Coordinates of N, CA, C and O in Angstrom, one line a residue:
L1 N -9.3 12.8 -6.7 CA -10.8 12.9 -6.6 C -11.5 11.6 -6.8 O -12.3 11.2 -6.0
N2 N -11.1 10.8 -7.8 CA -11.8 9.5 -8.1 C -11.5 8.6 -6.9 O -12.4 7.8 -6.5
T3 N -10.3 8.6 -6.4 CA -10.0 7.7 -5.3 C -10.9 8.0 -4.1 O -11.5 7.1 -3.5
N4 N -11.0 9.3 -3.7 CA -11.8 9.6 -2.5 C -13.3 9.4 -2.8 O -14.0 9.0 -1.9
L5 N -13.8 9.7 -4.0 CA -15.2 9.5 -4.3 C -15.5 8.0 -4.2 O -16.6 7.6 -3.6
A6 N -14.6 7.2 -4.7 CA -14.9 5.7 -4.7 C -14.9 5.2 -3.3 O -15.8 4.4 -2.9
A7 N -13.9 5.6 -2.4 CA -13.9 5.2 -1.0 C -15.2 5.6 -0.3 O -15.7 4.8 0.4
A8 N -15.6 6.8 -0.5 CA -16.8 7.3 0.2 C -18.0 6.5 -0.3 O -18.9 6.1 0.5
A9 N -18.1 6.2 -1.6 CA -19.2 5.5 -2.1 C -19.2 4.0 -1.6 O -20.2 3.4 -1.4
G10 N -18.0 3.5 -1.5 CA -17.8 2.1 -0.9 C -18.3 2.0 0.5 O -19.0 1.0 0.8
V11 N -18.1 3.0 1.3 CA -18.6 3.0 2.7 C -20.1 3.0 2.6 O -20.8 2.2 3.3
F12 N -20.7 3.9 1.8 CA -22.1 4.0 1.7 C -22.7 2.7 1.1 O -23.7 2.2 1.7
G13 N -22.1 2.1 0.1 CA -22.6 0.8 -0.4 C -22.6 -0.3 0.6 O -23.6 -1.1 0.7
A14 N -21.6 -0.4 1.4 CA -21.5 -1.4 2.4 C -22.5 -1.2 3.5 O -23.1 -2.2 4.0
V15 N -22.7 0.1 3.9 CA -23.6 0.3 5.0 C -25.0 0.0 4.6 O -25.8 -0.7 5.3
V16 N -25.4 0.4 3.4 CA -26.7 0.2 2.9 C -27.0 -1.3 2.7 O -28.0 -1.9 3.2
T17 N -26.0 -2.0 2.2 CA -26.1 -3.5 2.0 C -26.2 -4.2 3.3 O -27.0 -5.1 3.5
S18 N -25.3 -3.9 4.2 CA -25.3 -4.6 5.5 C -26.6 -4.3 6.3 O -27.2 -5.1 6.9
W19 N -27.2 -3.1 6.1 CA -28.4 -2.7 6.8 C -29.6 -3.6 6.2 O -30.4 -4.1 6.9
I20 N -29.5 -3.8 4.9 CA -30.6 -4.6 4.2 C -30.4 -6.1 4.5 O -31.4 -6.7 4.9
V21 N -29.2 -6.6 4.4 CA -29.0 -8.0 4.5 C -28.9 -8.5 5.9 O -29.5 -9.5 6.3
I22 N -28.1 -7.9 6.8 CA -27.9 -8.4 8.1 C -28.6 -7.5 9.2 O -28.5 -7.7 10.4
K23 N -29.5 -6.6 8.7 CA -30.4 -5.8 9.5 C -29.7 -4.8 10.5 O -30.3 -4.4 11.4
K24 N -28.5 -4.5 10.2 CA -27.8 -3.5 11.0 C -26.6 -2.9 10.2 O -26.0 -3.5 9.4
P25 N -26.3 -1.6 10.5 CA -25.1 -1.0 9.8 C -23.9 -1.4 10.5 O -23.5 -0.8 11.5
D26 N -23.2 -2.4 10.0 CA -22.1 -3.0 10.7 C -20.8 -2.2 10.4 O -20.4 -2.0 9.3
L27 N -20.1 -1.8 11.5 CA -18.9 -1.0 11.4 C -17.8 -1.7 10.6 O -17.1 -1.1 9.8
S28 N -17.5 -3.0 10.9 CA -16.5 -3.7 10.2 C -16.8 -3.8 8.7 O -15.9 -3.7 7.8
M29 N -18.0 -4.0 8.3 CA -18.4 -4.0 6.9 C -18.2 -2.6 6.3 O -17.8 -2.5 5.1
M30 N -18.5 -1.6 7.0 CA -18.4 -0.2 6.5 C -16.9 0.0 6.2 O -16.5 0.6 5.2
L31 N -16.0 -0.3 7.1 CA -14.6 -0.2 6.9 C -14.1 -1.0 5.8 O -13.3 -0.5 4.9
N32 N -14.6 -2.2 5.7 CA -14.2 -3.1 4.5 C -14.7 -2.5 3.2 O -14.2 -2.7 2.1
G33 N -15.9 -1.8 3.3 CA -16.4 -1.1 2.1 C -15.4 -0.1 1.6 O -15.3 0.0 0.3
A34 N -14.8 0.7 2.5 CA -13.8 1.7 2.0 C -12.6 1.0 1.4 O -12.1 1.4 0.3
I35 N -12.1 -0.1 2.0 CA -11.0 -0.9 1.5 C -11.3 -1.5 0.2 O -10.5 -1.4 -0.8
A36 N -12.5 -2.1 0.1 CA -12.9 -2.7 -1.2 C -13.0 -1.7 -2.3 O -12.6 -2.0 -3.5
A37 N -13.5 -0.5 -2.0 CA -13.7 0.5 -3.0 C -12.3 1.0 -3.5 O -12.1 1.3 -4.7
L38 N -11.4 1.2 -2.5 CA -10.0 1.6 -2.9 C -9.3 0.6 -3.7 O -8.6 0.9 -4.7
V39 N -9.5 -0.7 -3.4 CA -9.0 -1.7 -4.3 C -9.6 -1.7 -5.7 O -8.9 -1.7 -6.7
A40 N -10.9 -1.5 -5.7 CA -11.6 -1.5 -7.0 C -11.3 -0.3 -7.9 O -11.2 -0.5 -9.1
I41 N -11.0 0.8 -7.3 CA -10.8 2.0 -8.1 C -9.3 2.1 -8.6 O -9.0 2.9 -9.5
T42 N -8.4 1.3 -8.0 CA -7.0 1.4 -8.3 C -6.7 1.2 -9.8 O -6.0 2.0 -10.3
A43 N -7.3 0.2 -10.4 CA -7.0 0.0 -11.8 C -7.7 1.1 -12.7 O -7.1 1.5 -13.7
A44 N -8.8 1.6 -12.3 CA -9.6 2.5 -13.1 C -9.4 4.0 -12.8 O -9.8 4.9 -13.6
C45 N -8.7 4.4 -11.8 CA -8.7 5.7 -11.3 C -8.4 6.8 -12.3 O -9.1 7.8 -12.4
A46 N -7.4 6.6 -13.2 CA -7.0 7.6 -14.1 C -7.8 7.6 -15.4 O -7.7 8.4 -16.3
F47 N -8.7 6.6 -15.5 CA -9.4 6.4 -16.8 C -10.9 6.5 -16.8 O -11.6 6.2 -17.8
V48 N -11.5 6.9 -15.6 CA -12.9 7.0 -15.5 C -13.3 8.3 -15.1 O -12.6 9.1 -14.4
A49 N -14.6 8.7 -15.4 CA -15.1 10.0 -14.9 C -15.5 9.8 -13.4 O -15.7 8.7 -12.9
P50 N -15.6 11.0 -12.7 CA -16.0 10.9 -11.3 C -17.3 10.1 -11.0 O -17.4 9.4 -10.0
W51 N -18.3 10.3 -11.8 CA -19.5 9.5 -11.6 C -19.3 8.0 -11.6 O -19.9 7.3 -10.9
A52 N -18.4 7.6 -12.5 CA -18.0 6.2 -12.6 C -17.2 5.7 -11.4 O -17.4 4.6 -11.0
A53 N -16.4 6.6 -10.8 CA -15.7 6.2 -9.6 C -16.7 6.0 -8.5 O -16.5 5.1 -7.7
I54 N -17.7 6.8 -8.4 CA -18.7 6.6 -7.4 C -19.4 5.3 -7.6 O -19.6 4.5 -6.7
L55 N -19.8 4.9 -8.8 CA -20.4 3.7 -9.2 C -19.5 2.5 -8.8 O -19.9 1.5 -8.2
I56 N -18.3 2.6 -9.2 CA -17.3 1.5 -8.9 C -17.2 1.3 -7.4 O -17.2 0.2 -6.9
G57 N -17.0 2.4 -6.7 CA -16.9 2.3 -5.2 C -18.1 1.7 -4.6 O -18.1 0.8 -3.7
F58 N -19.3 2.2 -5.0 CA -20.6 1.7 -4.4 C -20.7 0.2 -4.6 O -21.0 -0.5 -3.7
V59 N -20.5 -0.2 -5.9 CA -20.6 -1.7 -6.2 C -19.6 -2.5 -5.4 O -20.0 -3.6 -4.9
A60 N -18.4 -2.0 -5.2 CA -17.4 -2.7 -4.4 C -17.9 -2.8 -3.0 O -17.7 -3.8 -2.3
G61 N -18.6 -1.8 -2.4 CA -19.1 -1.9 -1.1 C -20.2 -2.9 -1.0 O -20.2 -3.7 0.0
V62 N -21.0 -3.1 -2.0 CA -22.0 -4.1 -2.0 C -21.3 -5.5 -2.1 O -21.7 -6.4 -1.4
I63 N -20.3 -5.6 -3.0 CA -19.6 -6.9 -3.2 C -18.9 -7.3 -1.9 O -19.0 -8.5 -1.6
V64 N -18.3 -6.4 -1.2 CA -17.6 -6.8 0.0 C -18.5 -7.4 1.1 O -18.2 -8.4 1.8
V65 N -19.7 -6.9 1.2 CA -20.6 -7.4 2.2 C -21.2 -8.8 1.8 O -21.1 -9.7 2.5
L66 N -21.7 -8.8 0.6 CA -22.2 -10.1 0.1 C -21.2 -11.1 -0.1 O -21.4 -12.3 0.2
G67 N -20.0 -10.7 -0.6 CA -18.9 -11.7 -0.7 C -18.4 -12.2 0.6 O -18.1 -13.4 0.7
S68 N -18.3 -11.4 1.6 CA -17.8 -11.9 2.9 C -18.8 -12.9 3.5 O -18.4 -13.9 4.1
L69 N -20.1 -12.6 3.3 CA -21.1 -13.5 3.8 C -21.1 -14.8 3.1 O -21.2 -15.9 3.7
L70 N -20.9 -14.7 1.8 CA -20.8 -16.0 1.0 C -19.6 -16.8 1.4 O -19.7 -18.0 1.5
V71 N -18.4 -16.2 1.5 CA -17.2 -16.9 1.9 C -17.4 -17.5 3.2 O -17.0 -18.7 3.4
E72 N -18.0 -16.8 4.2 CA -18.3 -17.4 5.5 C -19.2 -18.6 5.4 O -19.0 -19.6 6.0
K73 N -20.3 -18.4 4.6 CA -21.3 -19.5 4.4 C -20.7 -20.8 3.8 O -21.1 -21.9 4.2
I74 N -19.8 -20.7 2.9 CA -19.2 -21.9 2.3 C -18.1 -22.4 3.1 O -17.5 -23.5 2.7
G75 N -17.7 -21.8 4.2 CA -16.7 -22.4 5.1 C -15.3 -22.0 4.8 O -14.4 -22.7 5.3
I76 N -15.0 -21.0 4.1 CA -13.6 -20.6 3.9 C -13.2 -19.7 5.1 O -13.9 -18.8 5.5
D77 N -12.0 -20.0 5.6 CA -11.5 -19.2 6.8 C -11.0 -17.9 6.3 O -9.8 -17.8 5.8
D78 N -11.7 -16.8 6.5 CA -11.3 -15.5 6.1 C -11.9 -14.5 7.0 O -12.9 -13.8 6.7
P79 N -11.4 -14.4 8.3 CA -12.1 -13.6 9.3 C -12.1 -12.1 9.1 O -12.9 -11.4 9.6
V80 N -11.2 -11.6 8.2 CA -11.2 -10.2 8.0 C -11.8 -9.8 6.6 O -11.9 -8.6 6.3
G81 N -12.3 -10.7 5.9 CA -13.0 -10.4 4.6 C -12.0 -10.0 3.5 O -12.4 -9.3 2.6
A82 N -10.8 -10.5 3.6 CA -9.8 -10.1 2.6 C -10.1 -10.7 1.2 O -9.9 -10.0 0.2
L83 N -10.7 -11.9 1.1 CA -11.1 -12.4 -0.2 C -12.1 -11.5 -0.9 O -12.0 -11.2 -2.1
A84 N -13.1 -11.1 -0.2 CA -14.1 -10.2 -0.8 C -13.6 -8.8 -1.0 O -13.9 -8.3 -2.1
A85 N -12.8 -8.3 -0.1 CA -12.3 -6.9 -0.3 C -11.3 -6.8 -1.4 O -11.3 -5.9 -2.2
H86 N -10.4 -7.7 -1.4 CA -9.3 -7.6 -2.4 C -9.5 -8.4 -3.6 O -9.3 -7.9 -4.7
G87 N -10.0 -9.7 -3.5 CA -10.2 -10.5 -4.6 C -11.4 -10.2 -5.5 O -11.3 -9.8 -6.6
M88 N -12.5 -10.2 -4.8 CA -13.8 -10.0 -5.6 C -13.9 -8.6 -6.0 O -14.3 -8.3 -7.1
S89 N -13.6 -7.6 -5.1 CA -13.8 -6.2 -5.5 C -12.7 -5.8 -6.5 O -12.9 -5.0 -7.3
G90 N -11.5 -6.4 -6.3 CA -10.4 -6.1 -7.3 C -10.8 -6.6 -8.7 O -10.5 -5.9 -9.7
M91 N -11.5 -7.8 -8.8 CA -11.9 -8.3 -10.1 C -13.0 -7.3 -10.7 O -13.0 -7.0 -11.9
W92 N -13.9 -6.9 -9.8 CA -14.9 -5.9 -10.3 C -14.3 -4.6 -10.8 O -14.6 -4.2 -11.9
G93 N -13.3 -4.1 -10.1 CA -12.6 -2.9 -10.5 C -11.9 -3.0 -11.8 O -11.9 -2.1 -12.7
T94 N -11.3 -4.2 -12.0 CA -10.6 -4.5 -13.3 C -11.6 -4.6 -14.4 O -11.4 -4.0 -15.5
L95 N -12.7 -5.3 -14.2 CA -13.7 -5.4 -15.3 C -14.4 -4.1 -15.5 O -14.8 -3.8 -16.6
A96 N -14.5 -3.2 -14.5 CA -15.2 -2.0 -14.6 C -14.6 -1.1 -15.7 O -15.2 -0.3 -16.4
L97 N -13.2 -1.2 -15.9 CA -12.6 -0.5 -16.9 C -13.1 -0.9 -18.3 O -13.2 0.0 -19.2
G98 N -13.5 -2.1 -18.5 CA -14.0 -2.5 -19.8 C -15.4 -1.9 -20.1 O -15.8 -1.8 -21.2
F99 N -16.1 -1.4 -19.0 CA -17.4 -0.8 -19.2 C -17.3 0.7 -19.2 O -18.0 1.4 -19.9
L100 N -16.4 1.3 -18.4 CA -16.5 2.7 -18.0 C -15.3 3.5 -18.4 O -15.2 4.7 -18.1
T101 N -14.3 3.0 -19.2 CA -13.2 3.8 -19.6 C -13.6 4.9 -20.5 O -14.3 4.7 -21.5
V102 N -13.2 6.1 -20.2 CA -13.5 7.3 -21.0 C -12.5 7.3 -22.2 O -11.3 7.2 -21.9
P103 N -12.9 7.2 -23.4 CA -12.0 7.1 -24.6 C -10.9 8.1 -24.6 O -9.7 7.8 -24.8
K104 N -11.1 9.4 -24.3 CA -10.1 10.4 -24.3 C -9.0 10.1 -23.3 O -7.8 10.3 -23.6
L105 N -9.4 9.6 -22.1 CA -8.5 9.4 -21.1 C -7.6 8.2 -21.5 O -6.4 8.1 -21.2
A106 N -8.2 7.2 -22.1 CA -7.4 6.0 -22.6 C -6.4 6.4 -23.7 O -5.3 6.0 -23.7
E107 N -6.8 7.3 -24.6 CA -6.0 7.8 -25.7 C -4.8 8.6 -25.2 O -3.8 8.6 -25.8
N108 N -5.0 9.3 -24.1 CA -3.9 10.2 -23.5 C -2.6 9.4 -23.3 O -1.5 9.9 -23.5
L109 N -2.8 8.2 -22.8 CA -1.6 7.4 -22.6 C -1.5 6.2 -23.5 O -0.6 5.4 -23.4
D110 N -2.3 6.2 -24.5 CA -2.3 5.1 -25.5 C -2.4 3.7 -24.8 O -1.6 2.8 -25.2
T111 N -3.3 3.6 -23.9 CA -3.4 2.4 -23.1 C -4.6 1.5 -23.4 O -4.8 0.5 -22.7
G112 N -5.4 1.9 -24.3 CA -6.5 1.1 -24.6 C -7.6 1.9 -25.3 O -7.3 2.9 -26.0
K113 N -8.8 1.4 -25.3 CA -9.9 2.1 -26.0 C -11.0 2.4 -25.0 O -10.9 2.0 -23.8
G114 N -12.0 3.1 -25.4 CA -13.1 3.4 -24.6 C -13.9 2.2 -24.1 O -13.8 1.1 -24.8
G115 N -14.5 2.3 -23.0 CA -15.3 1.2 -22.5 C -16.6 1.0 -23.2 O -17.0 1.8 -24.1
L116 N -17.2 -0.1 -22.9 CA -18.5 -0.5 -23.6 C -19.6 0.5 -23.5 O -20.3 0.8 -24.5
F117 N -19.7 1.2 -22.3 CA -20.7 2.2 -22.2 C -20.4 3.5 -22.9 O -21.2 4.4 -23.0
Y118 N -19.2 3.6 -23.4 CA -18.8 4.8 -24.2 C -18.7 4.5 -25.7 O -18.1 5.2 -26.4
G119 N -19.3 3.4 -26.1 CA -19.3 3.0 -27.5 C -18.0 2.3 -28.0 O -17.8 2.2 -29.2
G120 N -17.2 1.9 -27.0 CA -15.9 1.2 -27.4 C -16.1 -0.2 -27.7 O -15.1 -0.9 -28.0
G121 N -17.3 -0.8 -27.6 CA -17.5 -2.2 -27.9 C -16.9 -3.1 -26.8 O -16.7 -2.6 -25.7
F122 N -16.7 -4.3 -27.1 CA -16.2 -5.3 -26.1 C -14.7 -5.4 -26.1 O -14.2 -6.2 -25.3
H123 N -14.0 -4.6 -26.9 CA -12.5 -4.8 -26.9 C -11.9 -4.6 -25.5 O -11.2 -5.5 -25.1
Q124 N -12.1 -3.4 -24.9 CA -11.5 -3.2 -23.6 C -12.0 -4.2 -22.5 O -11.2 -4.6 -21.7
L125 N -13.2 -4.5 -22.6 CA -13.7 -5.5 -21.6 C -13.0 -6.9 -21.8 O -12.7 -7.5 -20.8
G126 N -12.8 -7.2 -23.1 CA -12.1 -8.5 -23.3 C -10.7 -8.4 -22.8 O -10.2 -9.4 -22.3
I127 N -10.0 -7.3 -23.0 CA -8.6 -7.2 -22.5 C -8.6 -7.3 -21.0 O -7.7 -8.0 -20.5
Q128 N -9.5 -6.7 -20.4 CA -9.6 -6.7 -18.9 C -9.9 -8.1 -18.4 O -9.3 -8.6 -17.5
G129 N -10.8 -8.8 -19.1 CA -11.1 -10.2 -18.8 C -9.9 -11.1 -19.0 O -9.6 -12.0 -18.2
L130 N -9.2 -10.9 -20.1 CA -8.0 -11.7 -20.4 C -6.9 -11.5 -19.3 O -6.2 -12.4 -18.8
G131 N -6.8 -10.2 -18.9 CA -5.8 -9.9 -17.8 C -6.2 -10.6 -16.5 O -5.3 -11.1 -15.8
L132 N -7.5 -10.6 -16.2 CA -7.9 -11.3 -15.0 C -7.6 -12.8 -15.0 O -7.1 -13.4 -14.1
L133 N -7.9 -13.4 -16.2 CA -7.6 -14.8 -16.4 C -6.1 -15.1 -16.3 O -5.7 -16.1 -15.6
A134 N -5.2 -14.3 -16.9 CA -3.8 -14.5 -16.8 C -3.3 -14.3 -15.4 O -2.5 -15.2 -14.9
V135 N -3.7 -13.3 -14.7 CA -3.2 -13.1 -13.3 C -3.8 -14.2 -12.4 O -3.0 -14.7 -11.5
G136 N -5.0 -14.6 -12.6 CA -5.6 -15.7 -11.8 C -4.9 -17.0 -12.0 O -4.6 -17.7 -11.0
A137 N -4.6 -17.3 -13.2 CA -3.8 -18.6 -13.5 C -2.4 -18.5 -12.9 O -2.0 -19.5 -12.3
F138 N -1.7 -17.4 -13.1 CA -0.4 -17.3 -12.5 C -0.4 -17.4 -11.0 O 0.3 -18.1 -10.4
T139 N -1.3 -16.7 -10.4 CA -1.4 -16.6 -8.9 C -1.8 -18.0 -8.4 O -1.1 -18.4 -7.4
F140 N -2.7 -18.6 -9.0 CA -3.1 -20.0 -8.5 C -1.9 -20.9 -8.6 O -1.6 -21.6 -7.6
T141 N -1.3 -20.9 -9.8 CA -0.2 -21.9 -10.0 C 1.0 -21.6 -9.1 O 1.5 -22.5 -8.4
A142 N 1.4 -20.4 -9.0 CA 2.5 -20.0 -8.1 C 2.2 -20.3 -6.7 O 3.1 -20.9 -5.9
S143 N 1.0 -19.9 -6.2 CA 0.7 -20.2 -4.8 C 0.6 -21.7 -4.5 O 1.1 -22.1 -3.5
F144 N 0.0 -22.4 -5.4 CA -0.1 -23.9 -5.2 C 1.3 -24.5 -5.1 O 1.6 -25.3 -4.2
L145 N 2.2 -24.1 -6.0 CA 3.5 -24.7 -6.0 C 4.3 -24.3 -4.8 O 5.0 -25.2 -4.1
V146 N 4.3 -23.1 -4.4 CA 5.0 -22.6 -3.2 C 4.4 -23.3 -1.9 O 5.2 -23.8 -1.1
L147 N 3.1 -23.4 -1.8 CA 2.5 -24.0 -0.6 C 2.8 -25.5 -0.6 O 3.0 -26.1 0.4
W148 N 2.8 -26.1 -1.8 CA 3.1 -27.6 -1.9 C 4.5 -27.8 -1.5 O 4.8 -28.8 -0.7
L149 N 5.4 -27.0 -1.9 CA 6.8 -27.2 -1.6 C 7.0 -27.0 -0.1 O 7.8 -27.7 0.6
M150 N 6.4 -26.0 0.5 CA 6.5 -25.8 1.9 C 5.9 -27.0 2.7 O 6.4 -27.4 3.7
K151 N 4.8 -27.5 2.2 CA 4.1 -28.6 2.9 C 5.0 -29.9 2.9 O 5.1 -30.5 3.9
V152 N 5.7 -30.2 1.8 CA 6.5 -31.4 1.7 C 7.9 -31.2 2.4 O 8.6 -32.2 2.6
T153 N 8.3 -29.9 2.6 CA 9.6 -29.7 3.2 C 9.6 -29.4 4.7 O 10.0 -30.1 5.5
V154 N 9.0 -28.2 5.0 CA 9.0 -27.8 6.4 C 7.6 -27.9 7.1 O 7.5 -27.8 8.3
G155 N 6.6 -28.1 6.3 CA 5.2 -28.3 6.9 C 4.6 -26.9 7.0 O 5.2 -25.9 7.1
I156 N 3.2 -26.9 6.9 CA 2.5 -25.7 7.0 C 1.4 -25.7 8.1 O 0.6 -24.8 8.2
R157 N 1.4 -26.8 8.9 CA 0.4 -26.9 9.9 C 1.1 -26.8 11.3 O 2.2 -27.1 11.4
T158 N 0.4 -26.3 12.2 CA 0.9 -26.2 13.6 C 0.4 -27.5 14.4 O -0.4 -28.3 13.8
E159 N 0.8 -27.6 15.6 CA 0.3 -28.8 16.4 C -1.2 -28.7 16.6 O -1.7 -27.6 16.8
P160 N -1.9 -29.8 16.6 CA -3.4 -29.8 16.7 C -3.9 -29.0 18.0 O -4.8 -28.3 17.9
E161 N -3.2 -29.2 19.1 CA -3.7 -28.5 20.3 C -3.5 -27.0 20.2 O -4.4 -26.3 20.7
V162 N -2.4 -26.6 19.6 CA -2.2 -25.1 19.4 C -3.2 -24.6 18.4 O -3.8 -23.5 18.6
E163 N -3.5 -25.4 17.4 CA -4.4 -24.9 16.4 C -5.8 -24.8 17.0 O -6.6 -23.9 16.7
T164 N -6.2 -25.7 17.8 CA -7.5 -25.7 18.5 C -7.7 -24.4 19.4 O -8.7 -23.8 19.4
L165 N -6.6 -24.1 20.1 CA -6.7 -23.0 21.0 C -6.5 -21.6 20.3 O -7.0 -20.6 20.7
G166 N -5.9 -21.7 19.1 CA -5.7 -20.5 18.3 C -4.2 -20.1 18.4 O -3.5 -20.4 19.4
L167 N -3.8 -19.4 17.4 CA -2.4 -19.0 17.3 C -2.0 -17.7 17.9 O -0.9 -17.3 17.9
D168 N -3.0 -17.0 18.4 CA -2.8 -15.6 18.9 C -1.7 -15.7 20.0 O -0.7 -14.9 20.0
V169 N -1.9 -16.5 21.0 CA -1.0 -16.6 22.2 C 0.3 -17.2 21.8 O 1.4 -16.7 22.1
S170 N 0.2 -18.4 21.1 CA 1.5 -19.1 20.8 C 2.4 -18.3 19.8 O 3.6 -18.4 19.9
E171 N 1.8 -17.6 18.9 CA 2.6 -16.9 17.9 C 2.9 -15.5 18.3 O 4.0 -14.9 18.0
H172 N 2.0 -14.8 19.0 CA 2.1 -13.4 19.3 C 2.2 -13.0 20.7 O 2.4 -11.9 21.1
G173 N 2.0 -14.0 21.6 CA 2.1 -13.8 23.0 C 0.9 -13.0 23.7 O 1.0 -12.5 24.8
M174 N -0.2 -12.8 22.9 CA -1.3 -12.1 23.5 C -2.6 -12.5 22.7 O -2.5 -13.1 21.6
W175 N -3.7 -12.3 23.3 CA -5.0 -12.6 22.7 C -5.3 -11.6 21.6 O -5.3 -10.4 21.9
G176 N -5.7 -12.0 20.4 CA -6.1 -11.1 19.4 C -7.6 -10.7 19.6 O -8.0 -9.6 19.2
Y177 N -8.4 -11.7 20.2 CA -9.8 -11.4 20.4 C -10.1 -11.8 21.8 O -10.6 -12.9 22.1
P178 N -9.8 -11.0 22.8 CA -10.0 -11.4 24.2 C -11.5 -11.7 24.6 O -11.7 -12.4 25.5
E179 N -12.4 -11.1 23.8 CA -13.8 -11.3 24.1 C -14.2 -12.7 23.9 O -15.3 -13.2 24.3
F180 N -13.5 -13.5 23.1 CA -13.8 -14.9 22.8 C -13.1 -15.8 23.8 O -13.0 -16.9 23.8

């Protein structure tokens, strides 16, 4: 129930946000809203009430639209909005547990305490924040090391002329975006 409620709310949050910000209900943003909401609810699914799943999904839909536009504006190459859908919305969903965990649901599995909005204080929010920092530090370090090793051994760039034309044809034998 929580998974489906969040996904539907994510679609709605993305449509409303894209309509307000880019002045049209963008289909790709709507689809990314569902993905972002599914990512966001993954950590919280078993520990929040249905109303909270709707809130988590809706906020993830807003985040994916604003996050995608921000990533594009600062010049990061992310044509499908993966950073906003998975990274930013995933962080929101993880932190949402610190606010919205129902104490009884957390006690059932002895996995934590109630969230801040249920009188649990900042304990669960702190745990969620610490988890984000730990995962972020590990992911950055491991990715940096692997990419650096690849760069100094086999290389990670393609030839400049192929890069300029795009890798669709050279790597896949067909155009990924024929309209361009």
